[in-house]
Amino acid sequence: MRNSEVASALYEVADLLELKGVAFKPNAYRKAARSIEEMKLELSDFRKTSNLRDIPGVGEAIAKKVEELLDTGRLRYLDELKEELPAGLLQLMDVPDIGPKTAMHLYKELRVTNLDELRAAAASHQIRDLKGFGPKSEERILQGIALLERRSGRMLLGQAYPIAEAIRAYLAGRAALELISVGGSLRRMKETIGDIDLLAGSDDPGAVMDVFASYPRAEELLERGPTKAVLRLKDGTQVDLRVVAVKQYGAALQYFTGNKEHNVVLRSMASERGMKLNEYGLFKKDTGEVVASEREEDIYEALGLRIMPPEMRENRGEIEASRRGKLPRLVEMADIRGDFHAHTLASDGSATIEEMAYAAKGKGYEYLGITDHSQSLKVANGLTVDRLRGNMDIARHISERVEGVQVLIGAEVEVLGDGKLDYPDDVLEELDYVIGAVHTKFSMGEREMTERLLTALSNERLTILAHPTGRVLEQREPYAFDMDRVMRAAKDNEVCLELNAFPERLDLSDVNCRRAKEGGVRVAIGTDSHSVAQLDYMLYGVATARRGWLEKRDVLNCLPLPDLVDFLSR
Ligand code: DGT
Ligand code: CA
Ligand code: CA
């Protein structure tokens, strides 16, 4: 069993215990699951040399269960819990706004045991009369169910990327392949991924396919032809591999990177120039002579274009920009000098300020902003003013101790319903910078929400507006508000909009990043890390910024520390 599978069993135990109304234990299981998810080493290797109880959050009882999972692939305790409660109850908790308490309440009061029964209960107005519910809750439940059903079955970039990277590395090592790349939406670093496409260039396709089929995480080889194979992994993910001749690698890579609309335009450009473009190459129409095929850039060049980064290939003006020599120089990971959004043990993170600071230093950053939650967000253990001040002292101390990286002292401050910020102005004044965030009252109307955001933006202590649309990919739509007015206010008040790099958010989206750039609004990328490992999410933030055509000057994280300090002290 892989760590992710062990973790997901423990999460399920936590959910079921919570449904049963058991106190404390669910959080213990979740904490252990999180630690296991974040381990670099596989548990099966780890336990050869170490004690499972050395894993943070894993005590004697949980260690036994982890052992059972590793040894037998099953957990009797989990099976028993599942027998006690109807299986569909866990499904109810997939509906936004329905947590374990609500699910259990609906079960006890209305005998609702699955999604269909929940829909029926909401539609026949049985829910509004329950204590703590009303007509609005019925509406929200129905909307939530509809959203669940619309779920596209697409993976998040942050899920697909590590899976694909692991297979790519496996193939590159075993098959001694030099020409191997991800293709499709993953190469374009789109926020969600339908399936993973891999492309290899080799003159011995059979050997590459054999290695592919031997991948340890493989469940089943669904398809194997002379040049194409499809593998299903143990976690259900599907991976396409194509192997093409070395001489045709560039053409195939171009074709299978897409997107489709981008390719359609290229093909018609080829046609206008008396040529033909397909996955084998660019050819002269009359003689069939090969114009380009081995290198991707040669294909673009032969069409009068400069090759552009895959992230831009969405037929959103990149071909025209390339033709006119006006391609932007997209921001890169190497340009990133720090991270603006990180939580610690003080609120709902899992690491200390010190651990986070060392991790930032390890990444070569010049600065890391610590932004724990503010007082009114009690579910995330938001900091009272006293605790915040205590934390500031610690952060200053650590900043001095950890050489080479500056710990910036910020806070992720609630934007309250009326747009006011959740700490008094004099407290905000003590911070190096302030992130404002909406985490409550998502369902207010467009006018009210716009006013709320504009009020927050008018506070001169606000530096960054966090995850500006509030969307959660595949789960929650953006809240209603007037983006144009918010962008204008952000520009006028010199507030940055965040590109939250957390895979579930990627908010601002690529399209909104581009709007920000066009509106003269600077973007600040924040990973919203709740652990050391999540600092790696910067990669997805930068990719999304690149998809939004952002350049170094558009991104706050590219400022060297002295310039950033200047900016923050204005
Ligand atoms: P996905 O998997 O839904 O996230 O999106 P993609 O872009 O990865 O699409 P996929 O996996 O269906 O195909 C991979 C690439 O292959 C796609 O980006 C462009 C190319 N391709 C696939 N089908 C066609 C097609 O019918 N015409 C053209 N021109 N290109 C195609
Ligand atoms: Ca794909
Ligand atoms: Ca595909």
XYZ file of C-alpha atoms and ligand atoms in Angstrom:
603
model
C 0.000 0.000 0.000
C 1.180 3.430 -0.892
C 1.225 6.292 1.606
C -1.648 7.993 -0.173
C -3.777 4.852 0.176
C -2.964 4.471 3.869
C -3.771 8.150 4.370
C -7.070 7.885 2.586
C -8.115 4.925 4.774
C -7.281 6.996 7.870
C -9.243 9.961 6.509
C -12.201 7.676 5.995
C -11.948 6.463 9.588
C -11.900 10.108 10.688
C -15.020 10.945 8.665
C -16.899 7.942 9.992
C -15.917 8.642 13.592
C -17.013 12.209 13.165
C -20.323 11.054 11.752
C -20.757 8.941 14.865
C -20.167 12.051 16.955
C -16.919 10.819 18.481
C -14.845 13.700 19.854
C -11.078 14.304 19.329
C -10.307 10.972 17.667
C -11.247 12.171 14.148
C -8.690 14.946 14.358
C -6.042 12.531 15.595
C -6.654 10.309 12.563
C -6.583 13.298 10.213
C -3.363 14.567 11.673
C -1.729 11.179 11.218
C -3.099 10.936 7.667
C -1.673 14.347 6.818
C 1.770 13.461 8.174
C 1.772 10.237 6.184
C 0.737 12.069 3.023
C 3.603 14.462 3.432
C 6.296 11.839 4.006
C 8.975 11.700 1.371
C 9.649 8.010 2.031
C 7.180 5.195 1.375
C 5.942 3.693 4.667
C 6.987 0.215 3.599
C 10.582 1.469 3.361
C 10.335 3.763 6.345
C 9.359 1.006 8.731
C 12.366 -1.103 7.796
C 14.616 1.333 9.611
C 12.311 3.412 11.806
C 9.405 3.167 14.163
C 6.017 4.175 12.755
C 5.443 6.022 16.025
C 8.157 8.479 15.082
C 5.777 9.914 12.503
C 4.163 13.062 13.908
C 0.625 12.318 15.062
C 1.039 8.535 14.922
C 0.637 7.001 18.364
C 0.471 3.387 19.392
C -3.132 2.781 18.301
C -2.786 4.375 14.891
C 0.596 2.724 14.315
C -1.085 -0.679 14.763
C -3.711 0.218 12.195
C -1.104 1.449 9.745
C 0.738 -1.849 10.165
C -2.422 -3.791 9.489
C -2.995 -1.751 6.324
C 0.575 -2.305 5.160
C 0.500 -6.039 5.955
C -2.977 -6.980 4.805
C -4.151 -4.092 2.627
C -7.244 -3.857 4.837
C -8.375 -2.399 8.131
C -10.931 -4.306 10.184
C -11.702 -1.244 12.296
C -12.691 0.657 9.159
C -14.829 -2.246 7.922
C -16.664 -2.325 11.251
C -17.303 1.397 11.196
C -18.677 1.090 7.700
C -21.099 -1.594 8.836
C -22.503 0.605 11.568
C -23.631 3.415 9.289
C -25.265 3.522 5.853
C -22.573 3.846 3.195
C -24.307 6.753 1.467
C -23.877 9.018 4.478
C -20.266 9.683 3.564
C -21.471 10.791 0.142
C -23.648 13.436 1.782
C -20.498 15.075 3.085
C -19.312 15.642 -0.484
C -22.076 18.223 -0.823
C -20.650 21.685 -0.111
C -21.834 23.001 3.278
C -22.690 19.531 4.587
C -20.302 18.406 7.273
C -20.578 15.373 9.526
C -22.879 17.074 12.031
C -25.355 18.101 9.353
C -25.198 14.718 7.662
C -25.896 12.931 10.940
C -28.676 15.364 11.777
C -30.371 14.745 8.429
C -29.988 11.008 8.930
C -31.466 11.032 12.420
C -34.327 13.404 11.700
C -35.318 12.433 8.169
C -33.652 9.025 7.668
C -31.768 10.498 4.711
C -29.073 7.942 3.832
C -27.837 8.969 0.370
C -27.776 11.769 -2.203
C -31.040 10.777 -3.889
C -32.908 10.840 -0.615
C -31.316 14.153 0.250
C -32.456 15.654 -3.025
C -35.967 14.349 -2.478
C -36.070 15.734 1.059
C -34.898 19.156 -0.097
C -37.258 19.240 -3.077
C -40.271 18.323 -0.940
C -39.356 21.004 1.620
C -38.826 18.640 4.519
C -35.550 20.233 5.465
C -36.631 23.828 6.055
C -38.474 22.956 9.268
C -35.505 21.297 10.940
C -33.769 23.285 13.619
C -30.980 25.394 12.121
C -32.254 25.058 8.534
C -34.503 27.179 6.344
C -35.712 27.578 2.760
C -32.286 28.932 1.811
C -30.558 25.790 3.071
C -32.780 23.663 0.858
C -31.824 25.776 -2.121
C -28.136 25.505 -1.290
C -28.341 21.758 -0.841
C -29.994 21.368 -4.239
C -27.373 23.582 -5.848
C -24.644 21.602 -4.110
C -25.975 18.303 -5.428
C -26.197 19.750 -8.950
C -22.582 20.914 -8.696
C -21.473 17.457 -7.568
C -23.152 15.902 -10.557
C -21.531 18.344 -12.932
C -18.114 17.344 -11.617
C -16.159 16.620 -14.688
C -13.983 13.830 -13.419
C -10.961 15.930 -14.269
C -7.912 15.771 -12.051
C -6.325 18.806 -10.480
C -3.002 19.881 -11.944
C -1.506 19.354 -8.500
C -2.638 15.712 -8.503
C -1.695 14.869 -12.082
C 1.684 16.578 -12.177
C 3.509 14.456 -9.558
C 1.986 11.241 -10.955
C 3.161 12.064 -14.475
C 6.553 13.256 -13.304
C 7.126 9.947 -11.503
C 6.285 7.887 -14.589
C 8.333 10.142 -16.809
C 11.349 9.714 -14.533
C 10.793 5.951 -14.357
C 10.724 5.665 -18.154
C 13.650 8.004 -18.630
C 15.757 5.947 -16.239
C 14.830 2.409 -17.278
C 14.483 2.856 -21.011
C 17.453 5.243 -21.171
C 15.257 7.660 -23.087
C 16.443 11.113 -23.888
C 13.337 12.200 -25.709
C 10.488 11.981 -23.278
C 7.976 14.597 -22.265
C 4.503 15.028 -20.945
C 2.114 16.383 -23.556
C -1.481 17.573 -23.683
C -3.070 19.767 -21.057
C -0.429 18.737 -18.530
C 2.391 20.164 -20.613
C 0.296 23.302 -20.960
C -0.093 23.211 -17.149
C -3.827 23.684 -17.307
C -5.555 23.901 -13.924
C -7.367 20.593 -14.446
C -6.301 17.590 -16.490
C -8.520 15.104 -18.336
C -5.903 12.459 -18.923
C -2.140 12.293 -18.740
C -0.352 12.164 -22.093
C 3.262 11.065 -22.350
C 5.356 11.115 -25.477
C 8.624 9.324 -26.095
C 10.973 9.460 -29.052
C 12.678 6.120 -29.631
C 13.513 3.822 -32.475
C 12.740 0.810 -30.290
C 9.120 1.406 -29.269
C 8.604 -2.167 -28.060
C 11.273 -1.788 -25.397
C 9.755 1.468 -24.169
C 6.294 -0.106 -23.983
C 7.684 -3.028 -21.957
C 9.134 -0.654 -19.405
C 5.894 1.312 -19.334
C 3.893 -1.865 -18.666
C 6.225 -2.778 -15.797
C 5.567 0.453 -13.893
C 5.066 -0.588 -10.263
C 1.989 1.577 -9.752
C 0.254 0.083 -12.785
C -3.030 -1.727 -12.311
C -3.816 -2.773 -15.856
C -2.539 -2.223 -19.380
C -5.754 -1.262 -21.139
C -4.344 -1.020 -24.602
C -1.092 -1.805 -26.356
C -0.477 -1.107 -30.016
C 2.713 -0.559 -32.008
C 3.001 3.110 -31.010
C 0.383 3.699 -28.352
C -0.276 2.192 -24.940
C -2.790 3.082 -22.263
C -2.176 2.235 -18.651
C -4.541 2.420 -15.717
C -2.824 3.085 -12.409
C -3.851 1.710 -9.020
C -5.452 5.025 -8.108
C -7.609 4.923 -11.255
C -5.627 7.510 -13.210
C -5.278 6.806 -16.914
C -2.010 7.459 -18.731
C -1.532 7.510 -22.516
C 1.940 6.852 -23.889
C 2.892 7.345 -27.489
C 6.248 6.322 -28.841
C 7.337 7.884 -32.106
C 10.466 7.710 -34.216
C 13.245 10.012 -33.077
C 13.039 11.880 -36.379
C 9.361 12.679 -35.807
C 9.547 13.537 -32.134
C 9.241 17.305 -32.603
C 6.178 17.079 -34.813
C 4.484 14.622 -32.476
C 5.293 16.748 -29.437
C 3.844 19.799 -31.151
C 0.717 17.912 -32.166
C 0.071 16.189 -28.845
C 0.698 19.298 -26.798
C -2.190 21.105 -28.438
C -4.430 22.535 -27.628
C -6.705 21.517 -30.436
C -7.680 25.084 -31.389
C -4.051 26.172 -31.459
C -3.277 23.232 -33.749
C -6.173 24.038 -36.053
C -4.766 27.530 -36.662
C -1.269 26.143 -37.303
C -2.612 23.646 -39.798
C -4.417 26.319 -41.753
C -1.285 28.494 -41.716
C 0.625 25.538 -43.145
C -1.995 25.049 -45.795
C -1.882 28.731 -46.836
C 1.843 28.315 -47.349
C 1.498 25.237 -49.517
C 2.357 22.841 -46.732
C 0.696 20.161 -44.679
C 1.060 19.730 -40.899
C 0.271 16.566 -38.944
C 1.746 14.546 -36.100
C 4.471 13.162 -38.390
C 5.823 16.450 -39.614
C 5.453 19.522 -41.750
C 5.546 18.573 -45.445
C 5.494 20.306 -48.823
C 2.086 19.669 -50.339
C 3.245 19.096 -53.895
C 6.359 16.949 -53.405
C 5.711 15.530 -49.941
C 9.218 16.620 -48.944
C 9.777 16.990 -45.188
C 10.176 20.626 -44.145
C 10.508 20.011 -40.415
C 9.788 17.149 -38.026
C 12.578 16.396 -35.583
C 12.491 19.586 -33.550
C 9.391 21.385 -32.372
C 10.870 24.839 -32.866
C 11.641 24.123 -36.525
C 7.972 23.566 -37.220
C 7.035 26.934 -35.775
C 9.921 28.598 -37.559
C 8.938 27.175 -40.934
C 5.534 28.757 -40.409
C 7.093 32.149 -39.726
C 6.659 31.896 -35.952
C 8.861 31.869 -32.881
C 8.112 28.854 -30.691
C 6.154 29.854 -27.619
C 5.975 28.185 -24.180
C 3.388 25.363 -24.016
C 1.462 27.277 -21.328
C 0.504 29.864 -23.960
C -0.825 27.445 -26.563
C -4.529 28.004 -26.096
C -5.303 30.043 -29.195
C -5.704 33.169 -27.116
C -3.609 35.443 -29.311
C -0.250 33.705 -28.866
C 0.109 32.890 -32.564
C -0.430 36.506 -33.591
C 1.939 37.719 -30.851
C 4.563 35.254 -32.000
C 4.181 36.232 -35.634
C 4.734 39.886 -34.746
C 7.703 39.098 -32.501
C 5.720 40.304 -29.488
C 5.794 37.236 -27.263
C 6.062 38.156 -23.590
C 9.001 36.869 -21.565
C 7.055 34.789 -19.120
C 7.902 34.699 -15.437
C 9.885 31.598 -14.397
C 10.430 29.668 -11.188
C 13.972 31.024 -11.116
C 12.560 34.583 -10.898
C 10.663 33.818 -7.699
C 12.369 35.250 -4.619
C 9.816 34.444 -1.980
C 6.359 33.329 -0.962
C 3.667 35.527 0.583
C 1.183 33.094 2.050
C 2.050 30.488 4.653
C 0.410 29.161 7.811
C 2.076 27.697 10.869
C 1.159 25.727 13.972
C -0.057 28.991 15.470
C -3.259 28.710 13.410
C -4.009 25.688 11.218
C -0.610 24.827 9.741
C 1.478 21.814 10.692
C 4.975 23.303 10.985
C 6.681 25.930 13.127
C 7.784 29.328 11.816
C 11.326 28.079 12.087
C 10.695 24.956 10.007
C 8.957 27.035 7.368
C 11.795 29.567 7.330
C 14.453 26.881 6.848
C 12.388 25.321 4.075
C 12.146 28.709 2.345
C 15.872 29.154 2.706
C 16.361 25.701 1.184
C 14.450 26.876 -1.852
C 16.826 29.775 -2.246
C 14.167 32.327 -1.326
C 15.058 35.730 0.058
C 11.851 36.068 2.044
C 8.863 34.160 3.371
C 5.665 35.775 4.585
C 4.007 34.128 7.569
C 0.284 34.761 7.428
C -1.707 32.929 10.049
C -5.458 33.385 10.291
C -7.073 36.246 12.196
C -9.184 36.155 15.334
C -12.700 35.619 14.016
C -11.815 32.517 11.974
C -12.188 30.228 14.954
C -12.418 27.007 12.929
C -8.855 27.627 11.793
C -7.667 28.644 15.262
C -7.315 32.295 14.248
C -4.960 34.377 16.376
C -6.254 36.841 18.959
C -4.384 40.144 19.083
C -2.334 38.904 22.031
C -1.358 35.692 20.300
C -0.579 37.598 17.110
C 1.773 39.902 18.997
C 3.457 36.948 20.673
C 3.893 35.368 17.269
C 5.430 38.552 15.892
C 8.143 38.386 18.530
C 8.897 34.775 17.699
C 8.969 35.518 13.975
C 11.386 38.420 14.445
C 13.644 36.259 16.539
C 13.636 33.464 13.974
C 14.185 35.863 11.131
C 17.409 36.932 12.798
C 18.476 33.395 13.512
C 17.836 31.887 10.080
C 20.444 33.557 7.962
C 19.781 34.537 4.382
C 16.017 34.528 4.531
C 13.795 37.293 5.881
C 10.648 36.231 7.674
C 7.989 38.787 6.837
C 5.330 39.129 9.459
C 1.913 39.209 7.898
C -1.542 37.894 8.601
C -4.370 36.468 6.560
C -7.039 38.727 7.917
C -10.729 38.005 7.528
C -12.657 40.418 5.347
C -15.779 40.609 7.499
C -19.267 40.737 6.046
C -19.210 44.539 5.901
C -15.740 44.684 4.317
C -13.955 45.689 7.506
C -10.793 43.827 8.418
C -10.650 41.518 11.403
C -7.942 43.380 13.397
C -7.988 47.025 14.511
C -5.954 49.408 12.329
C -3.250 49.932 14.960
C -2.628 46.183 15.062
C -2.512 45.936 11.271
C 0.002 48.775 11.393
C 2.423 46.586 13.330
C 2.542 43.982 10.565
C 4.920 43.998 7.604
C 1.957 43.427 5.317
C -1.663 42.366 5.330
C -3.538 39.804 3.257
C -7.318 40.172 3.258
C -9.447 37.099 2.649
C -13.101 36.170 2.364
C -13.850 32.859 4.063
C -17.425 33.470 5.202
C -20.815 34.506 3.826
C -20.059 33.404 0.269
C -23.652 33.518 -0.794
C -24.308 37.248 -0.487
C -25.578 38.970 -3.626
C -23.299 40.486 -6.251
C -23.830 44.100 -5.168
C -23.226 43.411 -1.519
C -20.155 41.245 -2.211
C -18.673 43.868 -4.526
C -19.176 46.555 -1.863
C -17.629 44.256 0.717
C -14.509 43.759 -1.411
C -14.279 47.458 -2.344
C -14.470 48.422 1.321
C -11.638 46.007 2.094
C -9.590 47.337 -0.807
C -10.060 50.903 0.425
C -8.266 50.090 3.681
C -4.816 51.473 3.104
C -3.271 48.777 5.272
C -4.324 46.051 2.879
C -1.449 44.758 0.750
C -2.883 41.700 -0.980
C -6.402 40.416 -1.591
C -6.246 36.614 -1.171
C -7.870 34.140 -3.571
C -10.012 36.915 -5.023
C -12.890 34.864 -6.486
C -13.188 32.223 -3.760
C -13.575 29.389 -6.241
C -12.593 25.849 -5.303
C -11.929 23.791 -8.421
C -14.522 21.090 -9.046
C -16.253 22.044 -5.802
C -17.320 25.649 -5.445
C -18.087 28.316 -8.001
C -16.638 31.812 -7.542
C -18.833 34.054 -5.449
C -20.784 36.716 -7.305
C -19.045 40.090 -7.596
C -18.000 42.684 -10.174
C -14.442 41.729 -11.105
C -13.884 44.851 -13.219
C -14.640 47.178 -10.336
C -12.477 45.146 -7.981
C -9.596 45.227 -10.448
C -9.906 48.977 -10.863
C -9.996 49.533 -7.118
C -6.978 47.255 -6.681
C -5.079 49.349 -9.201
C -6.160 52.686 -7.729
C -5.292 51.621 -4.189
C -2.142 49.766 -5.199
C -3.345 46.523 -3.692
C -2.002 43.316 -5.218
C -4.332 40.516 -6.159
C -3.215 37.091 -5.052
C -2.605 34.157 -7.283
C -3.235 31.502 -4.677
C -1.150 28.517 -5.801
C -3.013 25.878 -3.815
C -4.050 23.261 -6.421
C -7.706 23.394 -5.403
C -7.795 27.143 -5.887
C -5.423 28.555 -8.502
C -7.223 31.819 -7.908
C -6.685 34.169 -9.760
C -7.140 31.877 -12.740
C -4.999 32.184 -15.865
C -7.632 34.331 -17.574
C -7.993 36.613 -14.559
C -4.206 36.958 -14.285
C -4.216 38.298 -17.776
C -7.005 40.721 -16.934
C -5.006 41.903 -13.930
C -1.957 42.501 -16.072
C -3.991 44.422 -18.630
C -5.585 46.427 -15.821
C -2.196 47.346 -14.355
C -2.678 45.273 -11.202
C 0.303 43.496 -9.696
C -0.109 39.812 -8.830
C 1.342 38.264 -5.654
C 1.765 34.492 -5.735
C 1.133 32.720 -2.439
C 1.179 28.980 -1.857
C -1.186 29.130 1.122
C 1.062 26.431 2.569
C -0.160 24.632 5.639
C 2.981 22.480 5.741
C 6.572 22.522 4.577
C 5.795 20.254 1.622
C 3.127 22.604 0.304
C 5.686 25.327 -0.336
C 6.283 23.314 -3.527
C 2.904 24.485 -4.819
C 4.712 27.582 -6.066
C 5.300 25.633 -9.262
C 1.564 25.558 -10.004
C 1.235 29.240 -9.188
C 4.016 30.168 -11.569
C 2.529 27.911 -14.256
C -0.837 29.636 -13.916
C 0.851 33.043 -14.040
C 2.576 31.943 -17.246
C -0.751 30.832 -18.690
C -1.932 34.357 -17.892
C 1.048 35.787 -19.825
C 2.571 37.362 -16.695
C 6.117 38.652 -16.833
C 8.596 39.345 -14.081
C 7.430 42.917 -13.620
C 3.822 41.791 -13.125
C 4.642 39.529 -10.184
C 5.416 40.863 -6.702
C 7.466 37.758 -5.805
C 10.105 38.783 -8.351
C 11.130 41.862 -6.360
C 14.468 41.544 -4.593
C 14.141 41.948 -0.826
C 15.229 45.627 -0.611
C 12.727 46.642 -3.318
C 10.032 44.590 -1.673
C 10.702 46.244 1.689
C 10.398 49.621 -0.051
C 7.137 48.576 -1.613
C 5.708 47.310 1.661
C 6.683 50.369 3.627
C 4.867 52.760 1.339
P -7.400 17.003 -21.432
O -6.759 15.674 -21.503
O -8.876 16.975 -21.614
O -7.018 17.772 -20.217
O -6.871 17.904 -22.662
P -5.712 17.620 -23.685
O -5.412 18.918 -24.325
O -4.596 16.914 -23.052
O -6.429 16.729 -24.771
P -6.271 15.208 -25.199
O -5.688 14.375 -24.128
O -7.604 14.808 -25.744
O -5.272 15.283 -26.435
C -3.928 15.644 -26.289
C -3.511 16.575 -27.373
O -3.601 15.912 -28.637
C -4.407 17.791 -27.525
O -4.026 18.840 -26.679
C -4.193 18.148 -28.974
C -4.005 16.821 -29.638
N -5.266 16.371 -30.233
C -6.100 15.446 -29.723
N -7.148 15.276 -30.550
C -6.980 16.120 -31.550
C -7.729 16.452 -32.709
O -8.785 15.885 -32.985
N -7.229 17.401 -33.530
C -6.051 18.028 -33.254
N -5.615 18.947 -34.070
N -5.342 17.770 -32.180
C -5.791 16.824 -31.336
Ca -4.707 14.896 -21.966
Ca -5.059 11.845 -24.136
